[in-house]
Coordinates of C-alpha atoms in Angstrom, one line a residue:
Chain A
X1 CA 0.0 0.0 0.0
X2 CA 2.8 2.4 0.9
X3 CA 4.2 2.4 -2.7
X4 CA 1.0 3.7 -4.2
X5 CA 0.6 7.3 -5.6
X6 CA -2.3 9.6 -4.6
X7 CA -4.1 8.7 -7.9
X8 CA -3.6 5.0 -7.2
X9 CA -4.7 5.3 -3.6
X10 CA -7.8 7.2 -4.6
X11 CA -8.7 4.4 -7.1
X12 CA -8.1 1.6 -4.5
X13 CA -10.2 3.4 -1.8
X14 CA -13.0 3.8 -4.2
X15 CA -12.9 0.1 -5.2
X16 CA -12.8 -0.9 -1.5
X17 CA -9.5 -2.7 -1.9
X18 CA -8.6 -1.3 1.5
X19 CA -9.9 1.4 3.7
X20 CA -8.4 4.8 4.6
X21 CA -8.1 3.5 8.2
X22 CA -6.1 0.5 7.1
X23 CA -3.8 2.6 4.9
X24 CA -3.4 5.3 7.6
X25 CA -2.6 2.6 10.2
X26 CA 0.0 1.0 7.9
X27 CA 1.7 4.3 7.1
X28 CA 1.8 5.4 10.8
X29 CA 3.4 2.0 11.6
X30 CA 5.9 2.6 8.8
X31 CA 6.8 6.0 10.2
X32 CA 7.3 4.5 13.7
X33 CA 9.5 1.8 12.2
X34 CA 11.6 3.6 9.6
X35 CA 11.6 7.3 10.6
X36 CA 14.2 6.9 13.4
X37 CA 16.7 6.3 10.6
X38 CA 15.7 9.5 8.7
X39 CA 14.4 12.0 11.3
X40 CA 11.9 13.3 8.7
X41 CA 8.9 13.6 11.0
X42 CA 8.9 15.9 14.1
X43 CA 5.4 15.1 15.2
X44 CA 3.2 12.1 14.2
X45 CA -0.5 12.9 14.8
X46 CA -1.7 9.4 15.2
X47 CA -5.0 10.0 17.0
X48 CA -6.1 12.9 14.7
X49 CA -5.0 10.8 11.6
X50 CA -7.1 7.8 12.6
X51 CA -10.1 10.1 13.3
X52 CA -9.8 11.8 9.9
X53 CA -9.4 8.4 8.2
X54 CA -12.6 7.1 9.8
X55 CA -14.4 10.2 8.7
X56 CA -13.0 9.8 5.2
X57 CA -14.2 6.1 5.1
X58 CA -17.7 7.2 6.1
X59 CA -17.7 9.7 3.2
X60 CA -16.4 7.2 0.7
X61 CA -19.0 4.6 1.9
X62 CA -21.8 7.1 1.1
X63 CA -20.3 7.7 -2.3
X64 CA -19.0 11.2 -1.5
X65 CA -15.5 12.7 -1.6
X66 CA -13.0 13.6 -4.2
X67 CA -9.5 12.5 -5.3
X68 CA -7.9 13.3 -1.9
X69 CA -10.6 11.8 0.3
X70 CA -8.9 9.3 2.7
X71 CA -5.4 10.0 1.2
X72 CA -2.7 10.3 4.0
X73 CA -0.3 13.2 3.7
X74 CA 2.3 15.0 5.8
X75 CA 2.5 18.7 6.4
X76 CA 5.8 20.7 6.7
X77 CA 6.0 21.9 10.2
X78 CA 5.8 25.5 8.9
X79 CA 2.0 25.3 8.4
X80 CA -0.1 26.0 11.5
X81 CA -2.2 23.1 12.6
X82 CA -4.8 23.8 15.3
X83 CA -4.1 22.0 18.5
X84 CA -0.9 20.5 17.2
X85 CA 2.6 21.7 17.9
X86 CA 3.9 23.9 15.0
X87 CA 7.6 24.3 15.6
X88 CA 9.0 25.6 12.3
X89 CA 12.1 23.6 13.2
X90 CA 13.0 26.0 15.9
X91 CA 13.5 26.0 19.7
X92 CA 11.6 29.3 19.6
X93 CA 8.4 27.5 18.7
X94 CA 9.1 24.1 20.3
X95 CA 6.2 24.8 22.8
X96 CA 3.9 26.5 20.2
X97 CA 0.5 24.8 19.8
X98 CA -1.1 26.6 16.9
X99 CA -4.5 28.1 17.7
X100 CA -5.7 27.9 14.1
X101 CA -5.2 26.0 10.9
X102 CA -3.3 27.4 7.9
X103 CA -5.5 27.9 4.8
X104 CA -3.5 25.1 3.1
X105 CA -4.2 22.8 6.0
X106 CA -7.8 23.7 6.1
X107 CA -8.3 23.2 2.3
X108 CA -6.5 19.8 2.2
X109 CA -8.5 18.7 5.3
X110 CA -11.7 19.9 3.6
X111 CA -10.7 17.8 0.5
X112 CA -10.6 14.8 2.8
X113 CA -6.8 14.4 3.1
X114 CA -5.6 12.7 6.3
X115 CA -2.8 14.4 8.2
X116 CA -0.2 11.8 9.4
X117 CA 2.0 14.4 11.1
X118 CA 4.4 17.3 10.7
X119 CA 7.7 17.1 8.9
X120 CA 11.2 18.3 9.9
X121 CA 12.7 21.3 8.2
X122 CA 15.5 23.8 8.4
X123 CA 14.8 26.3 11.2
X124 CA 12.3 28.9 9.9
X125 CA 12.9 27.4 6.4
X126 CA 16.4 28.9 6.4
X127 CA 18.8 26.3 5.0
X128 CA 19.5 24.1 2.0
X129 CA 20.4 20.9 3.8
X130 CA 17.9 20.4 6.7
X131 CA 20.9 20.7 9.1
X132 CA 19.7 23.9 10.8
X133 CA 16.7 22.2 12.5
X134 CA 16.4 22.3 16.3
X135 CA 15.3 18.7 16.0
X136 CA 18.5 17.6 14.2
X137 CA 19.3 16.9 10.6
X138 CA 17.1 14.8 8.3
X139 CA 19.0 12.0 6.4
X140 CA 18.6 11.3 2.7
X141 CA 17.0 7.9 2.2
X142 CA 19.3 7.2 -0.8
X143 CA 22.3 7.5 1.5
X144 CA 21.9 8.3 5.1
X145 CA 25.3 10.0 5.3
X146 CA 24.0 12.7 3.0
X147 CA 21.6 15.6 3.3
X148 CA 18.1 15.5 1.8
X149 CA 18.3 19.2 0.8
X150 CA 16.3 21.9 2.4
X151 CA 14.4 23.5 3.7
X152 CA 11.6 21.1 3.1
X153 CA 14.0 18.2 3.7
X154 CA 11.7 16.2 6.0
X155 CA 8.8 16.3 3.5
X156 CA 11.2 15.2 0.7
X157 CA 12.8 12.4 2.6
X158 CA 9.4 11.1 3.8
X159 CA 7.9 11.0 0.3
X160 CA 11.0 9.4 -1.2
X161 CA 11.1 6.8 1.6
X162 CA 7.4 6.0 1.0
X163 CA 6.3 7.1 4.5
X164 CA 3.5 9.0 2.8
X165 CA 2.4 9.5 -0.8
X166 CA 2.7 13.2 -0.6
X167 CA 3.6 16.1 1.7
X168 CA 3.3 19.9 1.6
X169 CA 6.4 22.1 1.3
X170 CA 7.3 25.7 1.0
X171 CA 9.8 27.4 -1.3
X172 CA 11.4 30.8 -0.7
X173 CA 14.6 30.2 -2.7
X174 CA 14.4 26.6 -3.8
X175 CA 13.1 24.8 -0.6
X176 CA 10.7 22.6 -2.5
X177 CA 12.6 22.0 -5.7
X178 CA 16.1 21.4 -4.3
X179 CA 15.2 18.7 -1.8
X180 CA 12.8 17.2 -4.4
X181 CA 15.8 16.9 -6.7
X182 CA 18.2 15.5 -4.1
X183 CA 15.7 12.8 -3.0
X184 CA 14.3 11.9 -6.4
X185 CA 10.8 13.1 -6.0
X186 CA 8.5 15.6 -7.8
X187 CA 8.1 19.1 -6.3
X188 CA 6.2 22.2 -7.5
X189 CA 6.6 25.8 -6.4
X190 CA 3.6 27.6 -7.7
X191 CA 3.4 31.2 -8.9
X192 CA 3.7 33.7 -6.1
X193 CA 0.2 34.4 -4.9
X194 CA -1.3 31.1 -6.2
X195 CA -1.4 29.3 -2.8
X196 CA -2.4 31.2 0.3
X197 CA 0.4 32.1 2.8
X198 CA -2.1 32.5 5.7
X199 CA -1.0 30.4 8.6
X200 CA 2.3 29.5 6.9
X201 CA 4.9 30.9 9.2
X202 CA 6.5 33.8 7.4
X203 CA 10.2 33.9 6.4
X204 CA 10.5 36.3 3.4
X205 CA 7.0 37.4 2.5
X206 CA 7.6 38.5 -1.0
X207 CA 9.1 35.2 -1.9
X208 CA 7.5 32.5 0.2
X209 CA 5.1 30.1 -1.6
X210 CA 3.7 26.7 -0.5
X211 CA 3.4 23.8 -2.9
X212 CA 3.0 20.0 -3.3
X213 CA 5.8 17.4 -2.9
X214 CA 4.8 14.1 -4.5
X215 CA 6.1 11.2 -6.5
X216 CA 4.4 12.0 -9.7
X217 CA 3.3 15.1 -11.7
X218 CA -0.2 13.7 -11.7
X219 CA -0.3 13.7 -7.9
X220 CA 1.2 17.2 -7.8
X221 CA -1.7 18.3 -10.1
X222 CA -4.3 16.7 -7.8
X223 CA -2.7 18.3 -4.7
X224 CA -2.2 21.7 -6.2
X225 CA -5.8 21.8 -7.2
X226 CA -6.8 21.5 -3.6
X227 CA -4.2 23.9 -2.2
X228 CA -4.5 26.8 -4.7
X229 CA -7.0 29.6 -4.7
X230 CA -7.8 33.1 -3.6
X231 CA -7.7 33.8 0.1
X232 CA -8.8 37.2 1.4
X233 CA -6.7 36.5 4.6
X234 CA -3.5 36.6 2.6
X235 CA -3.0 40.2 1.3
X236 CA -0.9 39.0 -1.7
X237 CA -3.2 36.1 -2.7
X238 CA -4.2 36.5 -6.3
X239 CA -7.9 36.4 -7.2
X240 CA -7.9 34.2 -10.2
X241 CA -9.8 30.9 -10.9
X242 CA -8.0 27.6 -10.3
X243 CA -8.0 25.4 -13.4
X244 CA -8.4 21.7 -13.3
X245 CA -4.7 20.9 -13.3
X246 CA -5.3 17.3 -14.2
X247 CA -7.2 18.1 -17.4
X248 CA -4.2 19.0 -19.6
X249 CA -1.7 16.4 -18.3
X250 CA -1.8 14.2 -21.4
X251 CA -1.6 17.0 -24.0
X252 CA 1.0 16.1 -26.7
X253 CA 4.3 18.1 -26.5
X254 CA 4.7 18.4 -30.2
X255 CA 6.1 21.8 -31.0
X256 CA 6.8 22.7 -27.4
X257 CA 9.6 25.3 -27.3
X258 CA 12.1 24.6 -24.5
X259 CA 14.7 27.2 -23.7
X260 CA 18.1 26.2 -22.1
X261 CA 19.7 29.1 -20.3
X262 CA 23.4 29.0 -21.1
X263 CA 24.1 30.4 -17.7
X264 CA 22.7 27.2 -16.1
X265 CA 25.3 25.0 -17.7
X266 CA 28.5 26.7 -16.8
X267 CA 31.2 26.3 -14.1
X268 CA 30.1 24.6 -11.0
X269 CA 27.7 22.2 -12.6
X270 CA 28.7 18.6 -12.0
X271 CA 29.4 16.8 -15.3
X272 CA 27.4 13.7 -14.5
X273 CA 24.4 15.9 -13.4
X274 CA 24.7 17.8 -16.8
X275 CA 24.7 14.4 -18.6
X276 CA 21.4 13.5 -16.9
X277 CA 19.9 16.8 -18.0
X278 CA 21.0 16.2 -21.6
X279 CA 19.5 12.8 -21.5
X280 CA 16.2 14.3 -20.4
X281 CA 16.3 16.8 -23.2
X282 CA 16.7 13.9 -25.7
X283 CA 13.5 12.4 -24.3
X284 CA 11.7 15.7 -24.9
X285 CA 13.1 16.0 -28.4
X286 CA 11.8 12.5 -29.2
X287 CA 8.3 13.7 -28.1
X288 CA 8.5 16.6 -30.6
X289 CA 9.8 19.4 -28.5
X290 CA 12.2 22.0 -30.0
X291 CA 15.2 22.9 -27.8
X292 CA 17.0 26.2 -28.2
X293 CA 19.7 28.0 -26.2
X294 CA 18.6 31.2 -24.4
X295 CA 20.3 33.7 -22.1
X296 CA 19.3 34.9 -18.7
X297 CA 22.2 37.3 -18.4
X298 CA 21.7 38.5 -14.8
X299 CA 21.6 35.0 -13.4
X300 CA 24.8 35.5 -11.4
X301 CA 23.2 38.3 -9.5
X302 CA 20.3 36.3 -8.2
X303 CA 22.0 34.8 -5.2
X304 CA 23.5 38.2 -4.1
X305 CA 20.2 40.0 -4.5
X306 CA 18.4 37.2 -2.7
X307 CA 20.7 37.4 0.3
X308 CA 19.6 41.0 0.8
X309 CA 15.9 40.7 0.1
X310 CA 15.3 37.5 2.0
X311 CA 17.2 38.4 5.2
X312 CA 15.7 41.9 5.2
X313 CA 12.2 40.5 5.1
X314 CA 13.2 37.8 7.6
X315 CA 14.6 40.4 10.1
X316 CA 11.3 42.2 9.9
X317 CA 9.1 39.1 10.1
X318 CA 11.0 37.5 12.9
X319 CA 10.8 40.6 15.1
X320 CA 7.5 39.2 16.3
X321 CA 9.3 36.6 18.4
X322 CA 9.9 38.6 21.5
X323 CA 9.1 36.2 24.4
X324 CA 5.9 38.0 25.3
X325 CA 2.9 36.6 23.5
X326 CA 3.9 33.1 22.4
X327 CA 7.0 30.9 21.9
X328 CA 10.1 30.6 23.9
X329 CA 10.8 32.9 26.9
X330 CA 14.2 33.0 28.7
X331 CA 14.4 32.3 32.4
X332 CA 14.4 35.2 35.0
X333 CA 14.8 38.2 32.7
X334 CA 16.4 41.2 34.5
X335 CA 14.4 43.8 32.4
X336 CA 12.4 44.1 29.2
X337 CA 15.5 44.4 27.0
X338 CA 17.1 41.3 28.6
X339 CA 13.8 39.5 28.0
X340 CA 13.9 40.3 24.3
X341 CA 17.6 39.7 23.8
X342 CA 17.9 36.4 25.7
X343 CA 14.6 34.9 24.5
X344 CA 15.7 35.6 20.9
X345 CA 19.3 34.7 21.5
X346 CA 18.5 31.4 23.1
X347 CA 15.4 30.6 21.0
X348 CA 17.0 31.1 17.5
X349 CA 19.8 28.9 16.1
X350 CA 23.0 30.3 14.4
X351 CA 21.7 30.4 10.8
X352 CA 18.6 32.3 11.7
X353 CA 20.6 34.7 13.8
X354 CA 23.0 35.3 10.8
X355 CA 20.1 36.1 8.5
X356 CA 18.4 38.4 11.0
X357 CA 21.7 40.2 11.5
X358 CA 22.3 40.5 7.7
X359 CA 18.8 41.9 7.2
X360 CA 19.1 44.2 10.2
X361 CA 22.4 45.6 8.8
X362 CA 21.0 46.0 5.2
X363 CA 18.0 47.9 6.5
X364 CA 19.9 50.0 9.1
X365 CA 20.2 53.8 8.7
X366 CA 22.6 54.8 5.9
X367 CA 22.7 51.3 4.2
X368 CA 19.2 51.0 2.8
X369 CA 20.0 52.3 -0.7
X370 CA 23.2 50.4 -1.0
X371 CA 21.7 47.1 -0.1
X372 CA 17.9 46.8 -0.1
X373 CA 17.1 49.3 -2.9
X374 CA 20.0 47.9 -5.0
X375 CA 18.7 44.4 -4.6
X376 CA 15.2 45.4 -5.6
X377 CA 16.6 46.9 -8.8
X378 CA 18.5 43.7 -9.5
X379 CA 15.3 41.9 -8.9
X380 CA 13.7 43.8 -11.8
X381 CA 16.6 42.9 -14.1
X382 CA 16.2 39.2 -13.2
X383 CA 12.5 39.3 -13.7
X384 CA 12.9 41.1 -17.1
X385 CA 15.4 38.4 -18.3
X386 CA 12.7 35.8 -17.8
X387 CA 9.9 37.8 -19.4
X388 CA 12.1 38.3 -22.5
X389 CA 12.8 34.6 -22.6
X390 CA 9.1 33.7 -22.4
X391 CA 8.5 35.7 -25.6
X392 CA 10.6 33.0 -27.4
X393 CA 10.0 29.8 -25.4
X394 CA 7.2 28.0 -23.6
X395 CA 9.2 26.6 -20.7
X396 CA 12.8 26.9 -19.5
X397 CA 14.7 23.8 -18.4
X398 CA 18.0 23.1 -16.7
X399 CA 19.4 21.4 -13.6
X400 CA 17.6 22.0 -10.3
X401 CA 20.8 21.8 -8.3
X402 CA 24.5 21.9 -9.5
X403 CA 25.3 18.7 -7.6
X404 CA 23.7 15.6 -6.2
X405 CA 23.1 15.4 -2.4
X406 CA 26.2 16.4 -0.4
X407 CA 27.4 14.9 2.8
X408 CA 26.1 15.9 6.2
X409 CA 28.4 18.5 7.7
X410 CA 30.1 19.3 4.4
X411 CA 28.9 22.9 4.1
X412 CA 27.7 23.8 7.6
X413 CA 30.8 25.9 8.4
X414 CA 30.6 27.9 5.2
X415 CA 27.2 29.6 4.7
X416 CA 28.2 31.1 1.3
X417 CA 28.9 27.7 -0.2
X418 CA 25.6 26.4 1.2
X419 CA 23.8 29.4 -0.4
X420 CA 25.3 28.6 -3.8
X421 CA 23.6 25.2 -3.8
X422 CA 20.4 27.2 -4.7
X423 CA 22.0 29.0 -7.6
X424 CA 19.5 27.7 -10.2
X425 CA 16.4 28.0 -8.1
X426 CA 16.6 31.4 -6.4
X427 CA 16.0 33.6 -9.5
X428 CA 12.6 31.9 -10.0
X429 CA 11.4 33.1 -6.6
X430 CA 12.7 36.6 -7.2
X431 CA 10.7 36.6 -10.5
X432 CA 7.6 35.1 -8.8
X433 CA 7.4 32.3 -11.4
X434 CA 6.3 28.7 -11.0
X435 CA 9.0 26.0 -11.1
X436 CA 9.1 22.2 -10.8
X437 CA 11.7 19.6 -10.2
X438 CA 11.3 16.1 -11.5
X439 CA 13.6 13.0 -11.3
X440 CA 15.8 12.8 -14.4
X441 CA 18.3 10.1 -13.6
X442 CA 21.1 9.3 -11.3
X443 CA 24.7 10.6 -11.0
X444 CA 27.2 9.1 -8.6
X445 CA 24.4 6.7 -7.5
X446 CA 22.2 9.6 -6.3
X447 CA 19.0 11.3 -7.8
X448 CA 19.3 14.2 -10.2
X449 CA 16.4 16.7 -10.7
X450 CA 15.4 18.4 -13.9
X451 CA 14.0 21.9 -13.3
X452 CA 11.2 23.2 -15.4
X453 CA 10.4 26.9 -15.1
X454 CA 7.2 28.3 -16.5
X455 CA 5.6 31.7 -17.1
X456 CA 3.4 33.3 -14.5
X457 CA 0.3 31.0 -13.7
X458 CA 1.5 28.4 -16.2
X459 CA 1.4 25.5 -13.6
X460 CA -0.9 23.4 -15.9
X461 CA 1.7 23.5 -18.6
X462 CA 4.5 22.6 -16.2
X463 CA 2.5 19.7 -14.9
X464 CA 1.7 18.5 -18.5
X465 CA 5.4 18.8 -19.5
X466 CA 6.4 16.9 -16.4
X467 CA 3.7 14.2 -16.7
X468 CA 4.6 13.4 -20.3
X469 CA 8.2 12.8 -19.3
X470 CA 7.1 10.5 -16.5
X471 CA 5.1 8.5 -19.1
X472 CA 8.3 8.0 -21.0
X473 CA 10.7 7.3 -18.1
X474 CA 10.8 5.5 -14.8
X475 CA 13.2 7.6 -12.8
X476 CA 10.3 8.7 -10.6
X477 CA 9.5 5.1 -9.7
X478 CA 12.9 4.2 -8.3
X479 CA 12.8 3.5 -4.6
X480 CA 15.8 4.0 -2.3
X481 CA 17.3 0.7 -0.9
X482 CA 15.8 -0.3 2.4
X483 CA 12.6 1.6 1.8
X484 CA 11.0 -0.7 -0.8
Chain B
X1 CA 32.3 45.5 3.6
X2 CA 34.2 43.6 6.4
X3 CA 32.5 43.6 9.8
X4 CA 34.5 43.7 13.0
X5 CA 33.6 42.8 16.6
X6 CA 32.0 46.2 17.3
X7 CA 29.9 46.0 14.2
X8 CA 28.5 42.6 15.1
X9 CA 27.7 43.7 18.6
X10 CA 25.9 46.8 17.3
X11 CA 23.9 44.9 14.8
X12 CA 23.0 42.2 17.4
X13 CA 21.8 45.0 19.7
X14 CA 19.7 46.5 16.9
X15 CA 18.1 43.1 16.3
X16 CA 17.7 42.4 20.1
X17 CA 19.8 39.2 19.9
X18 CA 21.9 38.1 22.8
X19 CA 25.1 36.6 21.3
X20 CA 27.7 34.7 23.3
X21 CA 31.0 36.6 23.5
X22 CA 32.8 33.6 22.1
X23 CA 30.6 33.4 19.0
X24 CA 31.2 37.1 17.9
X25 CA 34.4 36.4 15.8
X26 CA 32.6 33.6 14.0
X27 CA 29.6 35.8 13.2
X28 CA 32.0 38.6 12.1
X29 CA 33.6 36.2 9.6
X30 CA 30.4 34.7 8.3
X31 CA 28.6 38.0 8.0
X32 CA 31.6 39.5 6.2
X33 CA 31.6 36.6 3.7
X34 CA 27.9 37.0 3.1
X35 CA 28.3 40.8 2.5
X36 CA 31.2 40.0 0.1
X37 CA 28.8 37.8 -1.9
X38 CA 26.0 40.4 -1.8
X39 CA 28.3 43.2 -3.0
X40 CA 28.7 41.4 -6.3
X41 CA 25.6 43.5 -7.1
X42 CA 27.8 46.6 -7.2
X43 CA 29.3 45.5 -10.5
X44 CA 26.1 46.5 -12.3
X45 CA 25.0 50.0 -13.0
X46 CA 21.3 50.2 -11.9
X47 CA 20.9 54.0 -11.9
X48 CA 18.2 53.8 -14.6
X49 CA 16.4 50.7 -13.1
X50 CA 13.2 51.0 -11.0
X51 CA 13.2 48.8 -7.9
X52 CA 10.8 45.8 -8.0
X53 CA 9.0 45.0 -4.7
X54 CA 6.4 42.5 -6.0
X55 CA 7.0 40.2 -9.0
X56 CA 3.7 41.2 -10.6
X57 CA 4.0 44.8 -9.4
X58 CA 0.7 44.3 -7.5
X59 CA -0.1 46.8 -4.9
X60 CA -1.7 46.0 -1.5
X61 CA -5.3 45.0 -1.8
X62 CA -7.8 47.0 0.3
X63 CA -10.8 45.6 2.0
X64 CA -13.9 47.2 3.6
X65 CA -13.2 48.4 7.2
X66 CA -15.4 45.8 8.8
X67 CA -15.1 43.7 11.9
X68 CA -14.3 40.2 10.7
X69 CA -12.5 38.7 13.7
X70 CA -14.2 37.5 16.9
X71 CA -12.6 37.9 20.3
X72 CA -10.3 34.8 21.0
X73 CA -8.3 36.3 23.8
X74 CA -8.4 33.2 26.0
X75 CA -7.4 30.9 23.2
X76 CA -4.5 33.1 22.1
X77 CA -3.3 33.8 25.7
X78 CA -3.5 30.1 26.5
X79 CA -0.1 29.8 24.7
X80 CA 1.5 32.9 26.2
X81 CA 4.5 32.5 28.6
X82 CA 2.9 34.7 31.3
X83 CA -0.5 36.3 31.6
X84 CA -2.6 37.6 34.4
X85 CA -6.2 38.9 34.3
X86 CA -6.1 38.9 30.5
X87 CA -2.9 40.9 30.3
X88 CA 0.5 39.8 29.0
X89 CA 3.2 40.0 31.7
X90 CA 6.6 41.5 31.1
X91 CA 9.3 42.7 33.5
X92 CA 8.6 46.1 35.1
X93 CA 9.1 48.9 32.6
X94 CA 8.1 52.0 34.6
X95 CA 9.5 52.6 38.1

């Protein structure tokens, strides 16, 4: 049962091959048995899951429900879940029982999905390896000496290890796509504003976007359909109808124009990763796509601009953690300033402190124009590069990550080298575009992700392009050893 | 821009972050490295470029000024570190 996709589970539940309660019980047992090796799950919500499964079985028995009814999923621990600890991977929120559900959680529950628990993540989603979590690093199921990527590393590892058919993730600079690539699963970051950010703990509000992490593009289409939509409670939510993302999955790719940015194939890209991407492009050519080289000339400025914009927004967003209203409070504060300083100093880990300090510095008197304003100007150049490219091509393809999964501890002492592992994903967030990562082969025995970038609100096309590839290949069906 | 010990202490104070004395040199090194990365932006002349705050250049949506939230004080204060009579408690501010 644990190897089935969402679409397969939905069919089996409808045919009464097993019940949602049976499936949920089996997956909870699998999490208990296998997760100690991976550390992908922070909180398993066994009682709530069994209650939701029983309710789903009742709906299914009376002929109600949709494609997610009775399907067990995991939520990244950045999404608020009422009555359940929502830690965001931080000591700061280790004691935080959310008083309400995030819109994404509410929508998936309304669609009948069963929540198995909450997944591990880099602290406040700041990291590319899942090593900054207060709850310890997540291990990559393909090689437990290696990282699963981050920040949605727990979600990625859990889906790859078949602990759940799908999980939610969030992506501020690559946090869905990079871990999806490094664990051999399918991940989609929607257009900025497509999925509500309400109840999704804020890191960098102009970049953060939630999305599905699944094993197939078809499942991502089903899940995105339930997650997306206008939400008046998110001031940047876009009021635009949600298409049926499954409707166009099988459209032929004849004549599809694929652009390859030459800047994504330069120095720093592992040769064996490059070979997998070239192999994937051959598959697309056989399906009738036309591949041409394009240029995104300001690509090299994306990481520098991001490390102003994201920390600046983070320093502002994280000022709410003050030890007064919720979250961690230090022992015996001398005065109010000591309360603030020690609660924050003890509650946040090193990477979060680094980013708060960079953001504070960039926004401090006298430096605003040199850093924040400059970064916003670069952001326009990067956005304009993509807009020009989409006049010539339908989708942009390249590697998701320059390398396969790296070793635990390999980059923890050098933040800048860690930041550069998101070199191909960050620009997409700055431009607000949708992007996907799908499995495209193996290099050095580890999964490689193909990144597919689309124009604004072109998720249906991305899913179609990804689905057709998965009809021609079986990279997405490979299971890590020990997790069959 | 290379940051020294005093810079890190000043920034940490602005951000209201207590930093262990022993960690200050490490932060100074890391933050200086990050700023060196960030300053690669300076190689580009952006004097004629308008800043972009939102990828679709949307502006903040307005809503009618109506009460939409109900009072949930007890629920929200149930997770506070210290409350009394419906008030959040902090160390004494006014002598």
